[in-house]
Coordinates of C-alpha atoms (C1' of nucleotides) in Angstrom, one line a residue:
Chain O
X720 CA -15.3 4.0 -27.2
X721 CA -12.9 6.6 -25.7
X722 CA -11.4 6.0 -22.4
X723 CA -14.0 8.0 -20.4
X724 CA -16.9 6.0 -21.9
X725 CA -15.1 2.8 -21.2
X726 CA -14.4 4.0 -17.7
X727 CA -18.1 4.6 -17.1
X728 CA -19.1 1.4 -18.7
X729 CA -16.7 -0.5 -16.6
X730 CA -17.3 1.4 -13.4
X731 CA -13.7 2.2 -12.9
X732 CA -11.8 5.5 -12.8
X733 CA -10.1 6.5 -16.0
X734 CA -6.7 6.3 -14.3
X735 CA -7.4 2.7 -13.3
X736 CA -8.5 1.7 -16.8
X737 CA -5.2 3.0 -18.1
X738 CA -3.3 1.3 -15.3
X739 CA -4.8 -2.1 -16.0
X740 CA -3.6 -2.0 -19.5
X741 CA -0.2 -0.7 -18.5
X742 CA 0.4 -3.7 -16.3
X743 CA -1.0 -6.0 -18.9
X744 CA -4.0 -7.1 -16.9
X745 CA -6.2 -6.4 -20.0
X746 CA -4.9 -6.0 -23.5
X747 CA -3.7 -2.6 -24.6
X748 CA -6.6 -0.9 -26.5
X749 CA -6.1 0.2 -30.1
X750 CA -5.4 3.9 -30.7
X751 CA -7.1 6.5 -32.8
X752 CA -5.2 8.7 -35.2
X753 CA -4.5 11.2 -32.5
X754 CA -3.3 8.5 -30.1
X755 CA -6.6 8.2 -28.1
X756 CA -7.3 4.8 -26.6
X757 CA -10.2 3.1 -28.3
X758 CA -12.0 0.4 -26.2
X759 CA -14.2 -2.4 -27.5
X760 CA -16.9 -4.3 -25.6
X761 CA -14.7 -7.3 -25.0
X762 CA -12.1 -5.3 -23.1
X763 CA -14.8 -3.4 -21.2
X764 CA -16.3 -6.7 -20.1
X765 CA -12.9 -7.8 -18.8
X766 CA -12.6 -4.5 -16.9
X767 CA -15.9 -5.2 -15.3
X768 CA -14.7 -8.7 -14.5
X769 CA -11.7 -7.3 -12.8
X770 CA -13.7 -4.7 -10.9
X771 CA -15.9 -7.4 -9.4
X772 CA -13.0 -9.7 -8.7
X773 CA -11.2 -6.8 -6.9
X774 CA -14.4 -6.2 -4.9
X775 CA -14.0 -9.7 -3.5
X776 CA -10.5 -8.8 -2.5
X777 CA -8.6 -10.7 -5.1
X778 CA -5.2 -9.3 -5.7
X779 CA -4.2 -8.1 -9.2
X780 CA -2.4 -11.4 -9.7
X781 CA -5.4 -13.3 -8.5
X782 CA -7.5 -11.3 -11.1
X783 CA -5.0 -12.3 -13.7
X784 CA -5.5 -15.9 -12.9
X785 CA -9.3 -15.6 -12.8
X786 CA -9.3 -13.7 -16.1
X787 CA -7.3 -16.4 -17.8
X788 CA -9.8 -18.9 -16.6
X789 CA -12.6 -16.6 -17.7
X790 CA -11.2 -16.7 -21.2
X791 CA -10.3 -20.4 -21.2
X792 CA -12.9 -22.6 -22.9
X793 CA -11.2 -25.6 -21.4
X794 CA -11.2 -24.5 -17.8
X795 CA -12.7 -26.7 -15.2
X796 CA -15.0 -25.3 -12.5
X797 CA -12.9 -27.0 -9.9
X798 CA -10.0 -24.7 -10.8
X799 CA -12.2 -21.7 -10.3
X800 CA -13.6 -23.2 -7.1
X801 CA -10.2 -23.8 -5.7
X802 CA -9.1 -20.2 -6.2
X803 CA -12.4 -18.8 -4.8
X804 CA -12.2 -21.2 -1.8
X805 CA -8.7 -20.0 -1.1
X806 CA -9.8 -16.4 -1.1
X807 CA -12.7 -17.4 1.2
X808 CA -10.3 -18.9 3.6
X809 CA -8.3 -15.7 3.6
X810 CA -11.4 -13.8 4.4
X811 CA -12.3 -16.1 7.2
X812 CA -8.8 -15.8 8.6
X813 CA -9.1 -12.0 8.4
X814 CA -12.4 -12.2 10.2
X815 CA -11.0 -14.2 13.0
X816 CA -8.1 -11.7 13.4
X817 CA -10.5 -8.8 13.3
X818 CA -12.8 -10.5 15.8
X819 CA -10.1 -11.0 18.4
X820 CA -8.9 -7.5 17.8
X821 CA -12.4 -6.2 18.2
X822 CA -13.0 -8.1 21.4
X823 CA -9.8 -7.0 23.0
X824 CA -10.2 -3.4 22.1
X825 CA -13.9 -3.4 23.0
X826 CA -13.0 -4.7 26.4
X827 CA -10.5 -2.0 26.9
X828 CA -12.8 0.7 25.7
X829 CA -15.5 -0.5 28.0
X830 CA -13.2 -0.5 31.0
X831 CA -12.1 3.0 30.4
X832 CA -14.1 5.6 32.3
X833 CA -13.5 8.3 29.7
X834 CA -13.4 11.1 32.2
X835 CA -11.1 14.0 32.9
X836 CA -8.6 12.0 34.8
X837 CA -5.4 10.7 33.2
X838 CA -5.7 7.1 34.4
X839 CA -6.6 4.9 31.5
X840 CA -6.6 1.1 31.1
X841 CA -6.1 1.5 27.3
X842 CA -2.9 3.4 27.7
X843 CA -1.9 1.1 30.5
X844 CA -2.4 -1.9 28.3
X845 CA -0.4 -0.4 25.4
X846 CA 2.5 0.9 27.6
Chain X
X831 CA 21.8 -1.1 24.1
X832 CA 22.7 -1.6 20.5
X833 CA 19.9 -1.7 17.9
X834 CA 19.6 -5.5 17.8
X835 CA 19.2 -5.7 21.5
X836 CA 16.6 -2.9 21.3
X837 CA 14.9 -4.7 18.5
X838 CA 14.6 -7.9 20.5
X839 CA 13.4 -6.0 23.6
X840 CA 10.8 -4.2 21.6
X841 CA 9.7 -7.2 19.5
X842 CA 10.3 -5.3 16.3
X843 CA 12.6 -5.9 13.4
X844 CA 15.8 -3.9 13.3
X845 CA 14.7 -2.2 10.1
X846 CA 11.5 -1.1 11.7
X847 CA 13.3 0.3 14.8
X848 CA 15.4 2.4 12.6
X849 CA 12.4 3.4 10.5
X850 CA 10.4 4.6 13.5
X851 CA 13.2 7.0 14.4
X852 CA 13.6 8.1 10.8
X853 CA 10.0 9.2 10.6
X854 CA 10.2 10.8 14.1
X855 CA 7.8 8.5 15.7
X856 CA 10.3 7.9 18.5
X857 CA 13.2 10.1 19.2
X858 CA 16.5 9.5 17.4
X859 CA 18.8 7.4 19.7
X860 CA 22.2 8.7 20.7
X861 CA 25.2 7.4 18.9
X862 CA 28.3 5.6 20.0
X863 CA 31.8 6.8 18.9
X864 CA 31.5 4.6 15.8
X865 CA 28.1 5.9 15.0
X866 CA 26.1 2.9 16.4
X867 CA 22.7 3.7 17.6
X868 CA 22.4 3.4 21.4
X869 CA 18.9 2.8 22.8
X870 CA 17.7 3.5 26.3
X871 CA 14.8 1.8 28.2
X872 CA 12.5 4.8 27.7
X873 CA 12.7 4.6 23.9
X874 CA 12.4 0.9 24.0
X875 CA 9.2 1.2 26.0
X876 CA 7.9 3.6 23.4
X877 CA 8.7 1.1 20.7
X878 CA 6.8 -1.6 22.5
X879 CA 3.9 0.9 22.9
X880 CA 4.0 1.4 19.1
X881 CA 4.1 -2.3 18.4
X882 CA 1.0 -2.9 20.5
X883 CA -0.8 0.1 19.0
X884 CA 0.0 -1.1 15.5
X885 CA -1.3 -4.6 16.5
X886 CA -4.7 -2.9 17.1
X887 CA -4.4 -1.5 13.6
X888 CA -3.7 2.1 14.5
X889 CA -1.9 3.9 11.7
X890 CA 1.5 5.5 12.3
X891 CA -0.3 8.8 12.7
X892 CA -2.7 7.2 15.2
X893 CA 0.3 5.9 17.1
X894 CA 1.9 9.3 17.1
X895 CA -1.3 10.7 18.7
X896 CA -1.5 7.8 21.2
X897 CA 2.2 8.2 22.1
X898 CA 1.8 11.8 22.8
X899 CA -1.1 11.0 25.1
X900 CA 1.0 8.3 26.7
X901 CA 3.6 10.9 27.6
X902 CA 1.2 13.6 28.6
X903 CA 0.7 13.8 32.3
X904 CA -2.3 16.1 31.7
X905 CA -4.1 13.8 29.4
X906 CA -7.7 12.8 30.1
X907 CA -8.9 9.3 29.7
X908 CA -11.7 10.6 27.6
X909 CA -9.3 11.6 24.9
X910 CA -7.8 8.2 24.8
X911 CA -11.2 6.6 24.8
X912 CA -12.4 8.7 21.9
X913 CA -9.4 7.6 19.8
X914 CA -9.9 3.9 20.7
X915 CA -13.6 4.1 20.1
X916 CA -13.0 5.5 16.7
X917 CA -10.7 2.7 15.9
X918 CA -13.2 0.2 17.2
X919 CA -15.8 1.6 14.9
X920 CA -13.4 1.3 12.0
X921 CA -12.9 -2.4 12.9
X922 CA -16.6 -2.9 13.1
X923 CA -17.1 -1.3 9.7
X924 CA -14.4 -3.6 8.3
X925 CA -16.1 -6.6 9.9
X926 CA -19.4 -5.7 8.3
X927 CA -17.7 -5.4 4.9
X928 CA -15.9 -8.7 5.4
X929 CA -19.1 -10.4 6.5
X930 CA -21.0 -9.5 3.4
X931 CA -18.1 -10.3 1.2
X932 CA -17.8 -13.6 3.0
X933 CA -21.5 -14.5 2.6
X934 CA -21.6 -13.6 -1.1
X935 CA -18.4 -15.5 -1.9
X936 CA -19.4 -18.5 0.3
X937 CA -22.7 -18.7 -1.6
X938 CA -20.9 -18.7 -4.9
X939 CA -18.4 -21.3 -3.8
X940 CA -21.2 -23.5 -2.5
X941 CA -23.1 -23.3 -5.7
X942 CA -20.1 -24.3 -7.8
X943 CA -20.0 -28.0 -8.5
X944 CA -16.2 -27.9 -8.8
X945 CA -16.0 -30.6 -11.4
X946 CA -14.3 -31.0 -14.7
X947 CA -16.8 -29.0 -16.6
X948 CA -16.2 -25.3 -17.5
X949 CA -19.6 -24.1 -16.3
X950 CA -19.1 -22.1 -13.1
X951 CA -21.5 -19.8 -11.3
X952 CA -18.4 -17.9 -9.8
X953 CA -17.1 -17.0 -13.2
X954 CA -20.6 -16.3 -14.4
X955 CA -21.1 -13.9 -11.5
X956 CA -17.8 -12.1 -12.2
X957 CA -18.3 -11.8 -15.9
Chain M
dC395 C1' -13.6 30.1 -38.4
dC396 C1' -12.4 31.1 -33.6
dT397 C1' -12.4 30.2 -29.0
dA398 C1' -13.3 28.1 -24.6
dA399 C1' -14.2 24.0 -22.4
dT400 C1' -13.5 19.4 -22.1
dC401 C1' -10.8 15.1 -23.2
dT402 C1' -6.8 12.8 -23.7
dC403 C1' -2.0 12.0 -23.8
dT404 C1' 2.7 10.9 -21.3
dC405 C1' 5.5 11.1 -17.5
dC406 C1' 6.7 11.7 -12.8
dA407 C1' 5.7 11.7 -7.9
dT408 C1' 3.2 10.1 -4.0
dT409 C1' 0.6 7.2 -0.9
dA410 C1' 1.5 3.3 3.9
dA411 C1' 4.6 1.0 6.2
dC412 C1' 7.9 -1.1 5.8
dT413 C1' 11.5 -4.7 3.6
dG414 C1' 15.5 -6.2 0.9
dG415 C1' 20.0 -5.6 -0.6
dA416 C1' 24.5 -3.5 -1.8
dA417 C1' 28.7 -1.5 -0.3
dG418 C1' 31.4 -0.7 3.4
dG419 C1' 32.9 0.3 8.5
dT420 C1' 33.3 -1.9 13.5
dC421 C1' 33.9 -5.1 17.0
dA422 C1' 35.0 -9.4 19.7
dA423 C1' 36.8 -14.1 19.7
dG424 C1' 40.4 -17.2 18.7
Chain L
dC1148 C1' 45.2 -11.2 12.0
dT1149 C1' 41.3 -12.9 10.3
dT1150 C1' 36.7 -14.4 10.5
dG1151 C1' 32.1 -13.6 11.4
dA1152 C1' 28.6 -11.0 13.4
dC1153 C1' 27.0 -6.6 13.7
dC1154 C1' 26.4 -1.9 12.3
dT1155 C1' 26.1 2.1 9.0
dT1156 C1' 23.9 4.7 4.9
dC1157 C1' 21.5 4.8 0.7
dC1158 C1' 18.6 3.2 -2.9
dA1159 C1' 15.0 0.3 -4.7
dG1160 C1' 10.9 -2.3 -4.4
dT1161 C1' 6.4 -3.7 -2.6
dT1162 C1' 0.5 -3.0 -3.7
dA1163 C1' -2.7 -0.8 -6.3
dA1164 C1' -3.5 2.8 -7.6
dT1165 C1' -4.0 8.2 -7.5
dG1166 C1' -2.6 13.2 -8.3
dG1167 C1' -0.8 16.6 -11.1
dA1168 C1' 1.9 19.0 -14.7
dG1169 C1' 2.3 20.3 -19.3
dA1170 C1' 0.9 19.6 -23.8
dG1171 C1' -2.0 18.1 -27.8
dA1172 C1' -7.0 16.9 -29.6
dT1173 C1' -11.8 17.5 -30.1
dT1174 C1' -16.2 19.5 -29.7
dA1175 C1' -19.8 23.0 -28.9
dG1176 C1' -21.2 27.5 -29.2
dG1177 C1' -21.2 31.9 -31.3

DNA sequence: CCTAATCTCTCCATTAACTGGAAGGTCAAG
DNA sequence: CTTGACCTTCCAGTTAATGGAGAGATTAGG
């Protein structure tokens, strides 16, 4: 499988597929005579794994950790659960931040008349 | 006012204060004989303005735009409101994303037993 | 077999918004 | 006069890719 086929199979851009091998997130693929990367199904499955993990907002380092559990026959589900719970808490923290940001900004936007006059509670608040 | 005083007054790190002048977000401060930056109240107020705008998640370019409205006597509140509303929508979009992420991950975490066995619905989902 | 289009390669630069650190000059206190 | 705090510039690094140049490889059509 050349890189563009792997890219399609994994649902990731070609550049990203190369990048993930460059940083050692997945193993470097073997090369054809002309130096073309040749991907196998195992690596493609890891790429898919990384794509899904990234979609949950895991950092590359987090993906590295998850990948090693993915490949570890002796893992315990509690290890995985711990990592996922941690990420869940980060998401919840972010949600709280965003909520208060939202409420404050929404309040300001509501109180702004939005007319042709310069007076503006939003600007007043910021300044 | 030397940079550390301005930094404290603005509530921003010294490095950031320098940076904001470097990128032309606020005007470059005058210099003392020895080359020390000397800040005045007007610039400090703009730095505060930028800090608050950044806290709402406005990009530097967004801050630039807001700052120019801040200083524009002929602005209309509708311009400000438009920009703020736009940011509000971005926040809401982000909230929706985060919510579905949260729900999906929470579901997985809940369904994972978190014991000493390797079987794990989280890993299964990702792989 | 030739050519044009498509793939692929490597390497370098860029993005956003800072942050960290090195090497060195300045200033105020004791 | 020295110590320590403060200031300067410049360069590098952070995250996770992405864009592009320039060059080689492969494939499809004629």
